[in-house]
Coordinates of C-alpha atoms and ligand atoms in Angstrom, one line a residue:
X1136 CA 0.0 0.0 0.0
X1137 CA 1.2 3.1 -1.3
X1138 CA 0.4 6.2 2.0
X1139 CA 1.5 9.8 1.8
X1140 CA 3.0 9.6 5.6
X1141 CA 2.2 12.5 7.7
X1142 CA 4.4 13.8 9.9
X1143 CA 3.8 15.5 12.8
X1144 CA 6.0 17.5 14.8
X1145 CA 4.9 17.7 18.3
X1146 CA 7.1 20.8 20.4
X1147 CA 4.8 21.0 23.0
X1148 CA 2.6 17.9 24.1
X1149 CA 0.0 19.5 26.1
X1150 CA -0.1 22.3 23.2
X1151 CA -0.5 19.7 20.7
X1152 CA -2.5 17.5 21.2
X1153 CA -4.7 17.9 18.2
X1154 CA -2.0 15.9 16.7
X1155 CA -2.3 13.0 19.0
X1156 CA -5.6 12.9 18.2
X1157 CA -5.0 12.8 15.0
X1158 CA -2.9 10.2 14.7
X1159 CA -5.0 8.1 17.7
X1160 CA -8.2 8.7 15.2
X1161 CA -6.3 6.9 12.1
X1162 CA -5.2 4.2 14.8
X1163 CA -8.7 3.8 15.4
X1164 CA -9.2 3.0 11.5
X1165 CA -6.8 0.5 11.9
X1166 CA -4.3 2.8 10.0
X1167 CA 0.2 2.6 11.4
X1168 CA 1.3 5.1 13.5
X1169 CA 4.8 5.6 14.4
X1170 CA 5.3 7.3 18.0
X1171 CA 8.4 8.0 20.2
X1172 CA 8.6 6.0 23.2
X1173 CA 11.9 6.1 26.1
X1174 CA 13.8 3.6 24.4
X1175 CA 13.2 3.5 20.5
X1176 CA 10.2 4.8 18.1
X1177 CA 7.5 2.3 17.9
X1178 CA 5.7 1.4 14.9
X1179 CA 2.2 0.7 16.4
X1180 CA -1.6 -0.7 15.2
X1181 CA -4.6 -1.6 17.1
X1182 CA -3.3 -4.8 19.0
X1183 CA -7.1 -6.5 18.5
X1184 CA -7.3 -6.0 15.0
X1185 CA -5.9 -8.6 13.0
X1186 CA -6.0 -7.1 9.4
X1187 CA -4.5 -3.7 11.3
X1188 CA -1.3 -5.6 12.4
X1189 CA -1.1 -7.3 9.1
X1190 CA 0.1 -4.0 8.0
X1191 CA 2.9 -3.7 10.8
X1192 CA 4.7 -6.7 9.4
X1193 CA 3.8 -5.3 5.6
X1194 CA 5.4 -1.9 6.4
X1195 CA 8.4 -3.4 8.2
X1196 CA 8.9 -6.5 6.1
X1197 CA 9.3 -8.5 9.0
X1198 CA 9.3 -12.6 9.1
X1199 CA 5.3 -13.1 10.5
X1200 CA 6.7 -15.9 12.8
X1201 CA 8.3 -13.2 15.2
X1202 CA 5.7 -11.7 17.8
X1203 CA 5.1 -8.1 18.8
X1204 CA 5.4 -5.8 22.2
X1205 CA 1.8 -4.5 23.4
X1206 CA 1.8 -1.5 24.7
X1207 CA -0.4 -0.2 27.4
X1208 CA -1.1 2.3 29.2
X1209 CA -1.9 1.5 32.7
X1210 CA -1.1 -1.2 35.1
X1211 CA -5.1 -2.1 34.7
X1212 CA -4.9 -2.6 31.0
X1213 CA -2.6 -5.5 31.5
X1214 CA -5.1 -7.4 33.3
X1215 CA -7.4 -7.0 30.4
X1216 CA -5.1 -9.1 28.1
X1217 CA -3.7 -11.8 30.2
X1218 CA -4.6 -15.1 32.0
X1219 CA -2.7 -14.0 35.5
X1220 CA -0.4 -12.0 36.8
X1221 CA 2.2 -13.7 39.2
X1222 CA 3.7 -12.4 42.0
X1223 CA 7.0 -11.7 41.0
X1224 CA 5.4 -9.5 37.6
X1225 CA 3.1 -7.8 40.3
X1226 CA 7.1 -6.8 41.9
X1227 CA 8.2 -5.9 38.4
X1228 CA 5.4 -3.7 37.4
X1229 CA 5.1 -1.5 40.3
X1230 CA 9.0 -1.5 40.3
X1231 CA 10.1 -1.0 36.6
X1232 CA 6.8 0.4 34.6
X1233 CA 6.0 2.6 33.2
X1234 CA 10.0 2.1 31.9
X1235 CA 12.1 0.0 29.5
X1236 CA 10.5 -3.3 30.3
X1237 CA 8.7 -5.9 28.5
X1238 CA 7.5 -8.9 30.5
X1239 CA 6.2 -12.1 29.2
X1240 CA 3.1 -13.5 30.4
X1241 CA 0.1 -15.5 29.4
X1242 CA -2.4 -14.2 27.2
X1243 CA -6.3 -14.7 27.7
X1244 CA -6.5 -14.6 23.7
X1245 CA -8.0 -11.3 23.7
X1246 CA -4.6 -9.6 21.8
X1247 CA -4.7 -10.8 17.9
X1248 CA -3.3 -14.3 16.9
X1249 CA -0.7 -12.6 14.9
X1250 CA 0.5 -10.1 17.4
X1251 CA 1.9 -12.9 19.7
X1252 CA 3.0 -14.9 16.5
X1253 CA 0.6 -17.6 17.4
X1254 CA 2.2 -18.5 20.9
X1255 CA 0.0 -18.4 23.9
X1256 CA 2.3 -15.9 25.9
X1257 CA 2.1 -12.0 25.4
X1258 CA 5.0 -9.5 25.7
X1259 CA 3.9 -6.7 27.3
X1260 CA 5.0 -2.9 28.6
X1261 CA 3.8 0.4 29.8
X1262 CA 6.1 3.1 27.9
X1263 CA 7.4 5.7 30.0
X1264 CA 7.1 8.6 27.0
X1265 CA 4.3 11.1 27.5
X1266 CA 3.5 11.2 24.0
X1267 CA 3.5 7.5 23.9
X1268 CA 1.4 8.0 26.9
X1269 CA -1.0 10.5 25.5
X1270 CA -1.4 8.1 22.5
X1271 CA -2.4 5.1 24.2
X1272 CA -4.9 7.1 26.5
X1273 CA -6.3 9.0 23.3
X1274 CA -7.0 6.0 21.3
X1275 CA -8.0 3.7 24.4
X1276 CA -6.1 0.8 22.3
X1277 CA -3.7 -1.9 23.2
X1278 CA -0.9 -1.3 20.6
X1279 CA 0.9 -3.4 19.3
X1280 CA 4.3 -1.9 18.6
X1281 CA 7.9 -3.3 16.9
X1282 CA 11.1 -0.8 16.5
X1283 CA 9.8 1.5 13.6
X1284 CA 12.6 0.3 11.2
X1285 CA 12.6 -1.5 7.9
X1286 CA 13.4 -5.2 9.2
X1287 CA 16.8 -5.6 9.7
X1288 CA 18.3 -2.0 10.1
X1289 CA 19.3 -0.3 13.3
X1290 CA 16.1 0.8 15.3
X1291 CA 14.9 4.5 14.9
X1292 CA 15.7 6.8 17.9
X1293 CA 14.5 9.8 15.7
X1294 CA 11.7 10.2 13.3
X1295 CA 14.1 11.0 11.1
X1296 CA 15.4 7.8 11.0
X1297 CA 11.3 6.2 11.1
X1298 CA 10.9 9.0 7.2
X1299 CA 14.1 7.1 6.1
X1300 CA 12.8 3.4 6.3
X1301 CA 9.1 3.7 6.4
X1302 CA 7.8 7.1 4.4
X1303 CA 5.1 5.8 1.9
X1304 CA 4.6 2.7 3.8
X1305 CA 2.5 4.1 6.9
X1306 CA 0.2 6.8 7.6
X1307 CA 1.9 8.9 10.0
X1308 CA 4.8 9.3 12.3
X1309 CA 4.5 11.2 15.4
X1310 CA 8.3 13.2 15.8
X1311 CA 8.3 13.8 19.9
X1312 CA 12.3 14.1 18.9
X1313 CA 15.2 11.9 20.1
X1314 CA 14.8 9.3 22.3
X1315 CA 16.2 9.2 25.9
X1316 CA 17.4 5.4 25.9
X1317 CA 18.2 4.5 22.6
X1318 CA 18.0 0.6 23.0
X1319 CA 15.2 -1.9 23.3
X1320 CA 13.5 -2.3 26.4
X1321 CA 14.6 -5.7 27.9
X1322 CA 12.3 -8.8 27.5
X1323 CA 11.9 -11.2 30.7
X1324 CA 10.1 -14.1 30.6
X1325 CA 7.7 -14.1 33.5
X1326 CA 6.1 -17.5 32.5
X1327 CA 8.8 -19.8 33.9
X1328 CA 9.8 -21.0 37.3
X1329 CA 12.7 -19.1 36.9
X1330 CA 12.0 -15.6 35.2
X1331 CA 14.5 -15.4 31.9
X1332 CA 16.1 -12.5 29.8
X1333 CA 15.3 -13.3 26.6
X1334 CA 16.7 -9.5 25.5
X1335 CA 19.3 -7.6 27.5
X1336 CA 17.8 -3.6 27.0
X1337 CA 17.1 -0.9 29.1
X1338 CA 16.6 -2.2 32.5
X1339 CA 19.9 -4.2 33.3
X1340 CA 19.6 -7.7 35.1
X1341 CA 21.2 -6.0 38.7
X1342 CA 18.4 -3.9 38.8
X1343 CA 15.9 -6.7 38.3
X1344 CA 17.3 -9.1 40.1
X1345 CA 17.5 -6.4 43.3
X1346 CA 13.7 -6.5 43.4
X1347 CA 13.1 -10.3 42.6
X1348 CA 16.2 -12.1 42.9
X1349 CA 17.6 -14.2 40.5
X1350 CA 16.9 -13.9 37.0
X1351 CA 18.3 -16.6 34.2
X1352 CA 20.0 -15.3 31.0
X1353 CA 18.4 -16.9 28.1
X1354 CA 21.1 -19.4 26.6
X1355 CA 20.8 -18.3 23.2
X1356 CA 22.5 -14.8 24.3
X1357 CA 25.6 -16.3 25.0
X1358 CA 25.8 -17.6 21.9
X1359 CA 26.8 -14.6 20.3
X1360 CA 29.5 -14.5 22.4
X1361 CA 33.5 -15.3 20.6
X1362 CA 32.0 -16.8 18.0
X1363 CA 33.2 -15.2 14.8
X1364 CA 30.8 -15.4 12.3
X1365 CA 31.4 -16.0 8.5
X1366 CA 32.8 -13.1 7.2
X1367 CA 29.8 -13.5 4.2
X1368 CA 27.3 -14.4 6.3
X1369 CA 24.1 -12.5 5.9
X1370 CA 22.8 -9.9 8.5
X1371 CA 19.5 -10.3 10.1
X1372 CA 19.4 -7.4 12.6
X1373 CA 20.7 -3.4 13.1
X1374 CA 22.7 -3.7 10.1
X1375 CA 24.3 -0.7 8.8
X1376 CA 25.0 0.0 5.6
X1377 CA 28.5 -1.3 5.3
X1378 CA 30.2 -4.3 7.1
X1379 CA 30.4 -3.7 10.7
X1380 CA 33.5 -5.9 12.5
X1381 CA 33.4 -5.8 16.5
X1382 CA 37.2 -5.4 17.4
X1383 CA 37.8 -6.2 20.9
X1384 CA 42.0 -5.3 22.0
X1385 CA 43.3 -2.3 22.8
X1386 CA 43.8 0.8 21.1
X1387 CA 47.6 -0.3 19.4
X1388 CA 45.9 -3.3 18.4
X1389 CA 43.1 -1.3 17.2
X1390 CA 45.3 1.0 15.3
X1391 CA 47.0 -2.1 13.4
X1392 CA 43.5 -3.3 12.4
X1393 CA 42.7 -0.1 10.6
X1394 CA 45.9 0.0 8.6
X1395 CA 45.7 -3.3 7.7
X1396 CA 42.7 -3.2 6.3
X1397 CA 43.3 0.6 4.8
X1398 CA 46.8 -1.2 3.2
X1399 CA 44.3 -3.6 1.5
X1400 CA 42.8 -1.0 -0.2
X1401 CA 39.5 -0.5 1.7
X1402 CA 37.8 2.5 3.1
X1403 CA 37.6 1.9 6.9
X1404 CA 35.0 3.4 8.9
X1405 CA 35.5 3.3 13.1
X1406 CA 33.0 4.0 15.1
X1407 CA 34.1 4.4 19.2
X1408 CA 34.0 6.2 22.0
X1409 CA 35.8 9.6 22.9
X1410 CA 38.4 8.0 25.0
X1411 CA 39.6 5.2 22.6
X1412 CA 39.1 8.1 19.4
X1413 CA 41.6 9.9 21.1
X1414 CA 44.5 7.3 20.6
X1415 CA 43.4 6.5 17.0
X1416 CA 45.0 8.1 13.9
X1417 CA 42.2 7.6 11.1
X1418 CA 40.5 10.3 9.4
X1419 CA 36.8 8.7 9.1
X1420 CA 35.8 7.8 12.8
X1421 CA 32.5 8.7 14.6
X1422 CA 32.2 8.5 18.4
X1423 CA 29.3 7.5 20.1
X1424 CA 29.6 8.6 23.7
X1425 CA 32.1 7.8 26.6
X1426 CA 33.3 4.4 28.3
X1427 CA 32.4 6.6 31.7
X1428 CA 29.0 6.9 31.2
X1429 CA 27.8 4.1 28.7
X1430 CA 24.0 5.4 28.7
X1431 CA 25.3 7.8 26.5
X1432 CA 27.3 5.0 24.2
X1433 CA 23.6 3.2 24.3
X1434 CA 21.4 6.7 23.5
X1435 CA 23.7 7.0 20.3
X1436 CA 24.7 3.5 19.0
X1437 CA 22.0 3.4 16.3
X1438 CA 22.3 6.8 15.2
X1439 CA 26.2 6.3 14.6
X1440 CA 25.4 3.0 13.1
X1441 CA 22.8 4.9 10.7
X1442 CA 25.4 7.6 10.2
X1443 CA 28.0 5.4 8.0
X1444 CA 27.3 5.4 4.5
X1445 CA 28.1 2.9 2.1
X1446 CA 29.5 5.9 -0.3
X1447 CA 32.4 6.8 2.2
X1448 CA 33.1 3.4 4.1
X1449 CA 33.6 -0.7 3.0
X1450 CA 33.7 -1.4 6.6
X1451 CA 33.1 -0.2 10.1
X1452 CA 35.5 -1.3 12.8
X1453 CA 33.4 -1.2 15.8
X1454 CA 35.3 -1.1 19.6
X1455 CA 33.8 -4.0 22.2
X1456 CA 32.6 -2.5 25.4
X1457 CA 32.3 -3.4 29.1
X1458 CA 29.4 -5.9 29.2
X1459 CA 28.2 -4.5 32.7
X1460 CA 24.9 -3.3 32.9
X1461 CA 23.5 -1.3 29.9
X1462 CA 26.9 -2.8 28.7
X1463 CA 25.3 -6.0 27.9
X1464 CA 22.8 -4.8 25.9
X1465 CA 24.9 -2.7 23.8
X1466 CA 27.2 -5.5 23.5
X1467 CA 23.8 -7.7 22.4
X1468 CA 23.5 -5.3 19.4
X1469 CA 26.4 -4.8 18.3
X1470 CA 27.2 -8.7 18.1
X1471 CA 24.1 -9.0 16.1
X1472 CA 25.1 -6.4 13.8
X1473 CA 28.8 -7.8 13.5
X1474 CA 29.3 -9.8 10.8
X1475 CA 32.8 -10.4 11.9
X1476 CA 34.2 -10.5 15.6
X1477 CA 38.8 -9.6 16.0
X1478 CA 40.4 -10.3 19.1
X1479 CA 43.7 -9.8 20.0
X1480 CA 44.1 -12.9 21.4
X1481 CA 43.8 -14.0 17.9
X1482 CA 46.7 -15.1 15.9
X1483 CA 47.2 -12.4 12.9
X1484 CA 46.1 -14.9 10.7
X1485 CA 42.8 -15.1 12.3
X1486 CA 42.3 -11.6 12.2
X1487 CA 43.2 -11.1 8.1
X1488 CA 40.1 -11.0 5.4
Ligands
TXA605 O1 11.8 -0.9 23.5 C1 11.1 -1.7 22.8 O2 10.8 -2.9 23.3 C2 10.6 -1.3 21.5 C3 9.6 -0.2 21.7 C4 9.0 0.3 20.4 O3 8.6 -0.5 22.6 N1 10.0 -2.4 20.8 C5 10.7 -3.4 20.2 O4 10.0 -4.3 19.5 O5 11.9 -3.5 20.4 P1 10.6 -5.4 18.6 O6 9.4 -6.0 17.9 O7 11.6 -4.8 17.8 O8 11.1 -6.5 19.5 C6 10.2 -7.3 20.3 C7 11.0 -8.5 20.9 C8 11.4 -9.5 19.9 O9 12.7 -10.0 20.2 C9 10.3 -10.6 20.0 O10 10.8 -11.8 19.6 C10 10.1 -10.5 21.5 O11 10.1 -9.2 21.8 N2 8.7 -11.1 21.9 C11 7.5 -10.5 21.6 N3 6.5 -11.3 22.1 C12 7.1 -12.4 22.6 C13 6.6 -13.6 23.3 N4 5.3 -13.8 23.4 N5 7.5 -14.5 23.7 C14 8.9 -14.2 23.6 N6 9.4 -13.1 23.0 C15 8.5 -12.2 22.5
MG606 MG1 13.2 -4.4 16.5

């Protein structure tokens, strides 16, 4: 479906809020909607409507089989859509929500079959955005809501970046301006014995665990761990425009990377933060926050991504950071993005084309 996407630039919430009804009113007619929320933009449709979702996965392109985030905007919604709530979600909710987290529970079937991908269990969270909050209130809708990119790109923490990917394809986008997080919120499955991180995002696993203990770490994560991928393989998720490689040594080691690859004739891209940028001598690097603080490495990792062009780089060397809380989400990303991993405990080698 061909739209002419309207964009709406919203300075003042309270001022304008004729927008939000505007674009709550489409919602309504089972139109898209992109809105801001704390972590990334959503791209969201009535959560109850099956042919309305339909057009989520349309717009994005995204593989049917992978289910959707509902976003409410109460604590009293989330009864309407699941079976029960368990003790330790009751903990999580008053604790964490609204906020970057998305917990797993079971649905009563009243959310659309192909929101939750045809599994009994919904993934659920209250944004913590007032215009995602105004939205949800204005439309009185359960929205269903992925990251408002085209399948397989970095997630949009502008609108900017939602224009780029989705104009044409959706009736409107909501621009409420950058995001304050930048990553994902972080999925925990309530439904288990054991409550499981399925994604590492904007609440970190400390701060969960303070209010109900231990939490598991989905196995799968690990996986992405030291295990260099084929240097052809395809990329599935936040993939930039050119090759991004996940260098993890220090900055001498980083240094001979770039001018090994610049000797072979390619056009190398780094992207890293202020303190490692300091020791590097390259004329094409972007930095994307400090190792001090790395809520500001997480607030700007998919704009720098988006920032590389395939006109100016053949590949992005990419610094490792800390994997300590927000660390382990950013490190989640970017070893989904990398289609190659360097270590310098690899033999030189290992570390060639
Ligand atoms: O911060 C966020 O979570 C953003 C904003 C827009 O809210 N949304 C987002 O949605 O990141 P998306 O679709 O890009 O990622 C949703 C994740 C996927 O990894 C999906 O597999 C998982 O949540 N998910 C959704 N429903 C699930 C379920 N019932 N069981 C297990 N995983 C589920
Ligand atoms: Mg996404």
């Amino acid at each position: 479906m061909n739209y002419e996407t309207k964009l709406w630039k919203i300075e003042d919430i309270t001022k304008n809020s004729t927008q939000i009804e505007a674009a709550a009113n489409l919602l309504k007619k089972q139109e898209v909607i992109a809105f801001p929320t704390e972590t990334v933009y959503g791209l969201g449709a009535d959560a109850t409507n099956e042919q309305a979702i339909a057009k989520i996965f349309e717009a994005k392109g995204r593989p049917s089989d992978n289910p959707l985030i509902v976003h409410v905007a109460n604590k009293r919604q989330i009864d309407q859509y699941v079976s029960n709530i368990p003790d330790i979600a009751e903990k999580l909710i008053d604790a964490f929500m609204p906020g970057p987290l998305t917990i797993i529970l079971s649905s009563n079937g009243v959310i659309a079959k192909n929101v939750t991908a045809g599994l009994s269990t919904i993934a659920i969270r209250i944004p913590d955005h007032p215009v995602a909050r105004h939205l949800l209130e204005a439309c009185q809708l359960p929205l269903a809501a992925p990251s408002a990119n085209k399948s397989g790109k970095p997630s949009p923490t502008s609108a900017t970046h939602v224009y780029q990917d989705l104009n044409g394809k959706i009736a409107g986008i909501l621009d409420g301006g950058n995001t304050g997080v930048g990553l994902e919120s972080t999925v925990l499955d309530c439904t288990s014995e054991l409550p499981i991180i399925l994604r590492p995002g904007g609440v970190t696993k400390d701060q969960i665990e303070q209010v109900i203990g231990t939490v598991m770490i989905d196995p799968a994560l690990a996986k992405t761990d030291d295990q260099p991928k084929s240097p052809g393989m395809k990329y599935t998720h936040y993939q930039p425009e050119a090759p991004l490689w996940l260098v993890d040594g220090d900055a001498d080691f980083f240094q001979a990377q770039i001018e090994l690859n610049t000797d072979k004739g390619y056009k190398v891209g780094v992207m890293a933060s202020k303190e490692l940028a300091a020791l590097l001598h390259t004329d094409n690097i972007k930095t994307c926050g400090t190792r001090a603080n790395l809520n500001e490495v997480a607030a700007q990792l998919y704009e720098t991504l988006r920032a590389f062009k395939k006109s100016d780089v053949d590949l992005i060397l990419c610094e490792s950071f800390e994997q300590a809380g927000v660390g382990d989400a950013i490190m989640n990303r970017l070893h989904k993005a990398a289609s190659k991993k360097i270590k310098q405990s690899l033999s030189p080698d290992e570390t060639s084309l």
